[in-house]
mmCIF file of C-alpha atoms in Angstrom:
data_model
loop_
_atom_site.group_PDB
_atom_site.id
_atom_site.type_symbol
_atom_site.label_atom_id
_atom_site.label_comp_id
_atom_site.label_asym_id
_atom_site.label_seq_id
_atom_site.Cartn_x
_atom_site.Cartn_y
_atom_site.Cartn_z
ATOM 1 C CA MET A 1 12.642 5.838 20.079
ATOM 2 C CA ASN A 2 12.474 5.549 16.299
ATOM 3 C CA GLU A 3 11.977 8.525 13.994
ATOM 4 C CA PHE A 4 8.185 8.079 13.941
ATOM 5 C CA GLU A 5 7.588 7.798 17.689
ATOM 6 C CA GLN A 6 8.432 11.438 18.329
ATOM 7 C CA TYR A 7 5.225 12.586 16.615
ATOM 8 C CA ASP A 8 1.761 12.714 18.165
ATOM 9 C CA TYR A 9 -0.822 11.449 15.686
ATOM 10 C CA SER A 10 -3.687 11.286 18.196
ATOM 11 C CA GLY A 11 -5.441 14.272 16.606
ATOM 12 C CA VAL A 12 -5.307 12.886 13.067
ATOM 13 C CA PRO A 13 -8.694 11.727 11.758
ATOM 14 C CA SER A 14 -8.979 8.169 10.513
ATOM 15 C CA PRO A 15 -9.031 6.909 7.850
ATOM 16 C CA CYS A 16 -6.665 9.263 5.998
ATOM 17 C CA TYR A 17 -3.247 9.359 4.414
ATOM 18 C CA VAL A 18 -0.524 10.725 6.696
ATOM 19 C CA LEU A 19 2.806 11.808 5.273
ATOM 20 C CA GLU A 20 5.696 13.200 7.320
ATOM 21 C CA GLU A 21 7.078 16.124 5.344
ATOM 22 C CA THR A 22 10.443 16.151 7.137
ATOM 23 C CA LEU A 23 11.151 12.546 6.139
ATOM 24 C CA LEU A 24 9.932 13.119 2.584
ATOM 25 C CA ARG A 25 12.227 16.126 2.209
ATOM 26 C CA ARG A 26 15.143 14.121 3.604
ATOM 27 C CA ASN A 27 14.692 11.489 0.898
ATOM 28 C CA LEU A 28 14.190 14.075 -1.831
ATOM 29 C CA ALA A 29 17.299 15.972 -0.748
ATOM 30 C CA LEU A 30 19.332 12.768 -1.068
ATOM 31 C CA ILE A 31 17.945 12.107 -4.546
ATOM 32 C CA LYS A 32 18.634 15.690 -5.649
ATOM 33 C CA SER A 33 22.180 15.459 -4.305
ATOM 34 C CA VAL A 34 22.836 12.254 -6.269
ATOM 35 C CA ALA A 35 21.469 13.851 -9.451
ATOM 36 C CA GLU A 36 23.589 16.976 -9.079
ATOM 37 C CA ARG A 37 26.812 15.191 -8.154
ATOM 38 C CA ALA A 38 26.435 12.561 -10.884
ATOM 39 C CA GLY A 39 25.338 15.067 -13.521
ATOM 40 C CA VAL A 40 22.135 13.201 -14.379
ATOM 41 C CA GLU A 41 18.417 13.922 -14.253
ATOM 42 C CA ILE A 42 16.256 11.922 -11.834
ATOM 43 C CA ILE A 43 12.522 12.094 -12.528
ATOM 44 C CA LEU A 44 9.500 10.981 -10.515
ATOM 45 C CA ALA A 45 7.702 7.792 -11.553
ATOM 46 C CA PHE A 46 4.015 8.000 -10.675
ATOM 47 C CA LYS A 47 3.715 4.233 -10.342
ATOM 48 C CA ALA A 48 6.033 4.605 -7.335
ATOM 49 C CA PHE A 49 4.453 7.759 -5.889
ATOM 50 C CA ALA A 50 1.432 9.737 -7.093
ATOM 51 C CA LEU A 51 0.141 11.701 -4.088
ATOM 52 C CA TRP A 52 -0.419 14.871 -6.088
ATOM 53 C CA ARG A 53 -1.008 17.110 -3.062
ATOM 54 C CA THR A 54 2.728 16.778 -2.349
ATOM 55 C CA PHE A 55 3.836 17.813 -5.853
ATOM 56 C CA PRO A 56 4.659 21.416 -4.801
ATOM 57 C CA ILE A 57 7.262 19.890 -2.464
ATOM 58 C CA PHE A 58 8.580 17.549 -5.160
ATOM 59 C CA ARG A 59 9.033 20.436 -7.600
ATOM 60 C CA GLU A 60 11.624 21.911 -5.245
ATOM 61 C CA TYR A 61 13.828 18.865 -5.867
ATOM 62 C CA ILE A 62 12.702 17.217 -9.124
ATOM 63 C CA ARG A 63 11.789 18.901 -12.414
ATOM 64 C CA CYS A 64 9.990 16.201 -14.386
ATOM 65 C CA THR A 65 7.992 13.002 -14.127
ATOM 66 C CA THR A 66 7.442 9.788 -16.020
ATOM 67 C CA ALA A 67 4.022 8.468 -17.035
ATOM 68 C CA SER A 68 2.782 5.083 -18.246
ATOM 69 C CA SER A 69 -0.790 5.957 -19.273
ATOM 70 C CA LEU A 70 -2.961 8.827 -20.451
ATOM 71 C CA SER A 71 -4.170 9.446 -16.898
ATOM 72 C CA GLU A 72 -0.600 9.699 -15.609
ATOM 73 C CA ALA A 73 0.453 11.943 -18.507
ATOM 74 C CA ARG A 74 -2.445 14.251 -17.687
ATOM 75 C CA MET A 75 -1.467 14.238 -14.019
ATOM 76 C CA ALA A 76 2.070 15.273 -14.969
ATOM 77 C CA TYR A 77 0.805 18.123 -17.119
ATOM 78 C CA GLU A 78 -2.103 19.292 -14.972
ATOM 79 C CA LYS A 79 -0.884 18.579 -11.425
ATOM 80 C CA PHE A 80 2.918 18.522 -11.567
ATOM 81 C CA GLY A 81 3.087 21.344 -14.085
ATOM 82 C CA THR A 82 5.485 19.824 -16.624
ATOM 83 C CA LYS A 83 5.109 17.528 -19.601
ATOM 84 C CA ALA A 84 5.834 13.853 -18.940
ATOM 85 C CA HIS A 85 8.446 11.401 -20.119
ATOM 86 C CA THR A 86 5.912 8.798 -21.232
ATOM 87 C CA TYR A 87 6.351 5.090 -21.860
ATOM 88 C CA ALA A 88 3.684 2.428 -22.340
ATOM 89 C CA PRO A 89 3.911 -1.055 -23.876
ATOM 90 C CA VAL A 90 1.273 -0.021 -26.410
ATOM 91 C CA TYR A 91 -0.503 3.187 -27.394
ATOM 92 C CA THR A 92 -4.003 3.355 -28.862
ATOM 93 C CA ALA A 93 -5.077 5.705 -31.621
ATOM 94 C CA ALA A 94 -7.918 6.973 -29.430
ATOM 95 C CA GLU A 95 -5.498 8.197 -26.740
ATOM 96 C CA PHE A 96 -2.209 8.961 -28.445
ATOM 97 C CA GLU A 97 -2.924 12.546 -29.484
ATOM 98 C CA GLN A 98 -3.903 13.448 -25.918
ATOM 99 C CA ILE A 99 -0.821 11.677 -24.579
ATOM 100 C CA ALA A 100 1.294 13.656 -27.031
ATOM 101 C CA LEU A 101 -0.158 16.945 -25.799
ATOM 102 C CA CYS A 102 0.930 16.078 -22.241
ATOM 103 C CA SER A 103 4.390 14.654 -23.052
ATOM 104 C CA SER A 104 7.841 16.033 -23.820
ATOM 105 C CA HIS A 105 9.351 12.584 -24.419
ATOM 106 C CA ILE A 106 7.613 9.423 -25.607
ATOM 107 C CA THR A 107 9.282 6.022 -25.575
ATOM 108 C CA PHE A 108 7.914 3.293 -27.823
ATOM 109 C CA ASN A 109 8.042 -0.388 -26.983
ATOM 110 C CA SER A 110 8.482 -1.613 -30.552
ATOM 111 C CA LEU A 111 9.529 -0.490 -33.994
ATOM 112 C CA THR A 112 5.985 -0.993 -35.287
ATOM 113 C CA GLN A 113 4.526 1.253 -32.577
ATOM 114 C CA TYR A 114 7.045 3.953 -33.456
ATOM 115 C CA ALA A 115 6.294 3.665 -37.178
ATOM 116 C CA LYS A 116 2.584 4.032 -36.451
ATOM 117 C CA TYR A 117 2.887 7.256 -34.455
ATOM 118 C CA ALA A 118 6.205 8.780 -35.565
ATOM 119 C CA ALA A 119 4.681 11.457 -37.795
ATOM 120 C CA LEU A 120 2.178 12.602 -35.176
ATOM 121 C CA ALA A 121 4.837 12.694 -32.463
ATOM 122 C CA ALA A 122 7.157 14.698 -34.698
ATOM 123 C CA SER A 123 4.407 17.199 -35.449
ATOM 124 C CA LYS A 124 4.092 17.875 -31.700
ATOM 125 C CA GLY A 125 7.835 18.394 -31.238
ATOM 126 C CA ILE A 126 8.200 15.315 -29.024
ATOM 127 C CA SER A 127 11.563 13.677 -28.415
ATOM 128 C CA CYS A 128 11.023 10.016 -29.327
ATOM 129 C CA GLY A 129 12.813 6.994 -27.931
ATOM 130 C CA LEU A 130 12.789 3.220 -28.086
ATOM 131 C CA ARG A 131 12.708 0.838 -25.160
ATOM 132 C CA ILE A 132 15.489 -1.696 -25.459
ATOM 133 C CA ASN A 133 15.696 -5.154 -23.913
ATOM 134 C CA PRO A 134 19.304 -6.011 -22.989
ATOM 135 C CA GLU A 135 18.208 -9.593 -22.205
ATOM 136 C CA PHE A 136 19.940 -9.262 -18.843
ATOM 137 C CA SER A 137 18.609 -8.504 -15.374
ATOM 138 C CA ASP A 138 19.626 -9.303 -11.811
ATOM 139 C CA VAL A 139 15.963 -9.463 -10.741
ATOM 140 C CA GLU A 140 15.485 -13.041 -9.532
ATOM 141 C CA THR A 141 11.666 -13.243 -9.635
ATOM 142 C CA ASP A 142 10.519 -13.676 -13.253
ATOM 143 C CA LEU A 143 7.226 -11.924 -12.515
ATOM 144 C CA TYR A 144 9.175 -8.694 -11.920
ATOM 145 C CA ASN A 145 11.890 -9.313 -14.485
ATOM 146 C CA PRO A 146 11.209 -7.421 -17.748
ATOM 147 C CA CYS A 147 14.042 -9.320 -19.420
ATOM 148 C CA ALA A 148 12.775 -12.800 -18.567
ATOM 149 C CA PRO A 149 12.669 -15.267 -21.485
ATOM 150 C CA GLY A 150 9.677 -14.513 -23.688
ATOM 151 C CA SER A 151 9.367 -10.914 -22.519
ATOM 152 C CA ARG A 152 7.883 -8.523 -25.067
ATOM 153 C CA LEU A 153 9.070 -5.414 -23.236
ATOM 154 C CA GLY A 154 11.568 -3.622 -25.419
ATOM 155 C CA VAL A 155 13.493 -4.288 -28.636
ATOM 156 C CA THR A 156 16.391 -6.745 -28.550
ATOM 157 C CA ALA A 157 19.796 -5.916 -30.021
ATOM 158 C CA ASP A 158 19.465 -8.313 -32.951
ATOM 159 C CA LYS A 159 16.638 -6.162 -34.321
ATOM 160 C CA LEU A 160 18.543 -2.865 -34.074
ATOM 161 C CA ALA A 161 21.478 -2.694 -36.458
ATOM 162 C CA ALA A 162 20.540 0.988 -36.812
ATOM 163 C CA LEU A 163 17.875 3.308 -35.459
ATOM 164 C CA PRO A 164 14.908 4.596 -37.449
ATOM 165 C CA GLU A 165 15.042 8.250 -38.404
ATOM 166 C CA GLY A 166 13.674 10.462 -35.653
ATOM 167 C CA ILE A 167 14.636 8.313 -32.667
ATOM 168 C CA GLU A 168 16.564 10.484 -30.203
ATOM 169 C CA GLY A 169 16.833 8.250 -27.156
ATOM 170 C CA LEU A 170 16.960 4.747 -25.739
ATOM 171 C CA HIS A 171 15.274 3.518 -22.586
ATOM 172 C CA PHE A 172 15.858 0.393 -20.536
ATOM 173 C CA HIS A 173 14.249 -0.709 -17.298
ATOM 174 C CA THR A 174 15.627 -3.870 -15.701
ATOM 175 C CA LEU A 175 15.786 -3.189 -11.952
ATOM 176 C CA CYS A 176 13.448 -3.637 -8.981
ATOM 177 C CA GLU A 177 14.507 -2.278 -5.569
ATOM 178 C CA SER A 178 18.021 -2.957 -6.821
ATOM 179 C CA SER A 179 21.534 -1.816 -5.920
ATOM 180 C CA SER A 180 24.015 0.407 -7.719
ATOM 181 C CA PHE A 181 26.057 -2.709 -8.467
ATOM 182 C CA ASP A 182 23.071 -4.212 -10.302
ATOM 183 C CA LEU A 183 22.949 -1.067 -12.417
ATOM 184 C CA GLU A 184 26.689 -1.244 -13.081
ATOM 185 C CA ARG A 185 26.387 -4.808 -14.386
ATOM 186 C CA THR A 186 23.357 -3.905 -16.483
ATOM 187 C CA LEU A 187 25.103 -0.873 -17.980
ATOM 188 C CA ALA A 188 28.006 -3.062 -19.090
ATOM 189 C CA VAL A 189 25.608 -5.334 -20.995
ATOM 190 C CA VAL A 190 23.666 -2.403 -22.472
ATOM 191 C CA GLU A 191 26.908 -0.834 -23.663
ATOM 192 C CA GLN A 192 28.105 -4.108 -25.171
ATOM 193 C CA ARG A 193 24.868 -4.788 -27.063
ATOM 194 C CA PHE A 194 23.641 -1.287 -27.911
ATOM 195 C CA GLY A 195 26.741 0.903 -27.694
ATOM 196 C CA HIS A 196 26.969 1.125 -31.478
ATOM 197 C CA LEU A 197 23.743 3.161 -31.343
ATOM 198 C CA PHE A 198 24.918 5.702 -28.763
ATOM 199 C CA PRO A 199 26.393 8.132 -31.341
ATOM 200 C CA GLN A 200 22.919 8.378 -32.921
ATOM 201 C CA ILE A 201 21.019 9.391 -29.761
ATOM 202 C CA LYS A 202 20.766 12.367 -27.409
ATOM 203 C CA TRP A 203 19.521 10.708 -24.214
ATOM 204 C CA LEU A 204 19.606 7.404 -22.356
ATOM 205 C CA ASN A 205 16.889 6.634 -19.817
ATOM 206 C CA MET A 206 18.044 3.996 -17.330
ATOM 207 C CA GLY A 207 14.609 3.419 -15.858
ATOM 208 C CA GLY A 208 13.678 2.993 -12.214
ATOM 209 C CA GLY A 209 14.135 0.415 -9.507
ATOM 210 C CA HIS A 210 16.987 2.285 -7.797
ATOM 211 C CA LEU A 211 16.172 2.116 -4.076
ATOM 212 C CA MET A 212 18.760 4.760 -3.226
ATOM 213 C CA THR A 213 17.008 5.922 -0.028
ATOM 214 C CA ARG A 214 17.483 2.504 1.582
ATOM 215 C CA ALA A 215 19.951 2.671 4.481
ATOM 216 C CA ASP A 216 22.438 0.215 2.939
ATOM 217 C CA TYR A 217 22.314 1.616 -0.605
ATOM 218 C CA ASP A 218 25.774 2.686 -1.801
ATOM 219 C CA THR A 219 25.044 6.124 -3.258
ATOM 220 C CA GLU A 220 28.755 6.881 -3.670
ATOM 221 C CA HIS A 221 29.156 3.857 -5.924
ATOM 222 C CA LEU A 222 26.077 4.923 -7.903
ATOM 223 C CA ILE A 223 27.544 8.400 -8.420
ATOM 224 C CA ASP A 224 30.918 6.953 -9.442
ATOM 225 C CA THR A 225 29.223 4.585 -11.915
ATOM 226 C CA LEU A 226 27.194 7.358 -13.528
ATOM 227 C CA GLN A 227 30.119 9.779 -13.661
ATOM 228 C CA ALA A 228 32.313 7.166 -15.345
ATOM 229 C CA PHE A 229 29.614 6.487 -17.934
ATOM 230 C CA ARG A 230 29.173 10.217 -18.593
ATOM 231 C CA LEU A 231 32.908 10.582 -19.229
ATOM 232 C CA LYS A 232 32.681 7.933 -21.948
ATOM 233 C CA TYR A 233 29.554 9.436 -23.544
ATOM 234 C CA PRO A 234 29.537 13.155 -22.700
ATOM 235 C CA HIS A 235 26.957 13.950 -25.391
ATOM 236 C CA LEU A 236 24.277 11.808 -23.705
ATOM 237 C CA GLN A 237 21.746 13.174 -21.256
ATOM 238 C CA LEU A 238 21.340 10.463 -18.609
ATOM 239 C CA ILE A 239 17.917 10.004 -17.009
ATOM 240 C CA LEU A 240 16.871 7.804 -14.085
#
């Protein structure tokens, strides 16, 4: 008998969404344990899970969320109860002020996007960051690889000798259902190409794609990798 066969779903109306709370809590407990032992913050990405009726459960394990649109930023603020860490490839003038009202952190995809909205973001007390492109990823399928040749996701190292005033963080996202060893290799490249900027920032967002609830995922290696990085840069808040 597998872990699902012990439940009787015969009385559940169809169609509907069915979620097993015990299994959800098991996964969340693992994620919370990794965050606490590694000394990092792990936040919920709505593009991976956005069933808002479960947010009261999530708030027992996770404090914040990440959004990639105005609708998701509003969901973070109105349904999850905290302001979002927001990133989008581009922001529009019609939506940015509303996004700012629902966000604690906003990451910009380019220097021109940051220049356009920096003053407004600063007036709202938002912690601003830049997405960086380390030009390295272990993702084999180009469709899912944000660092594939020609990608316009993030700023490459050759364009960042220094950071613009007001940038407090850097964000990279290079993984997709990946392992802790993929992250370790990516971190080495990020450090090599962008490490000169680390003294200027307060936080480093390592993005998503960490499938740490998979049975063969090496959570101990992930924790060791993050702890080692924190020892080198103790002033940085690390976010996944």
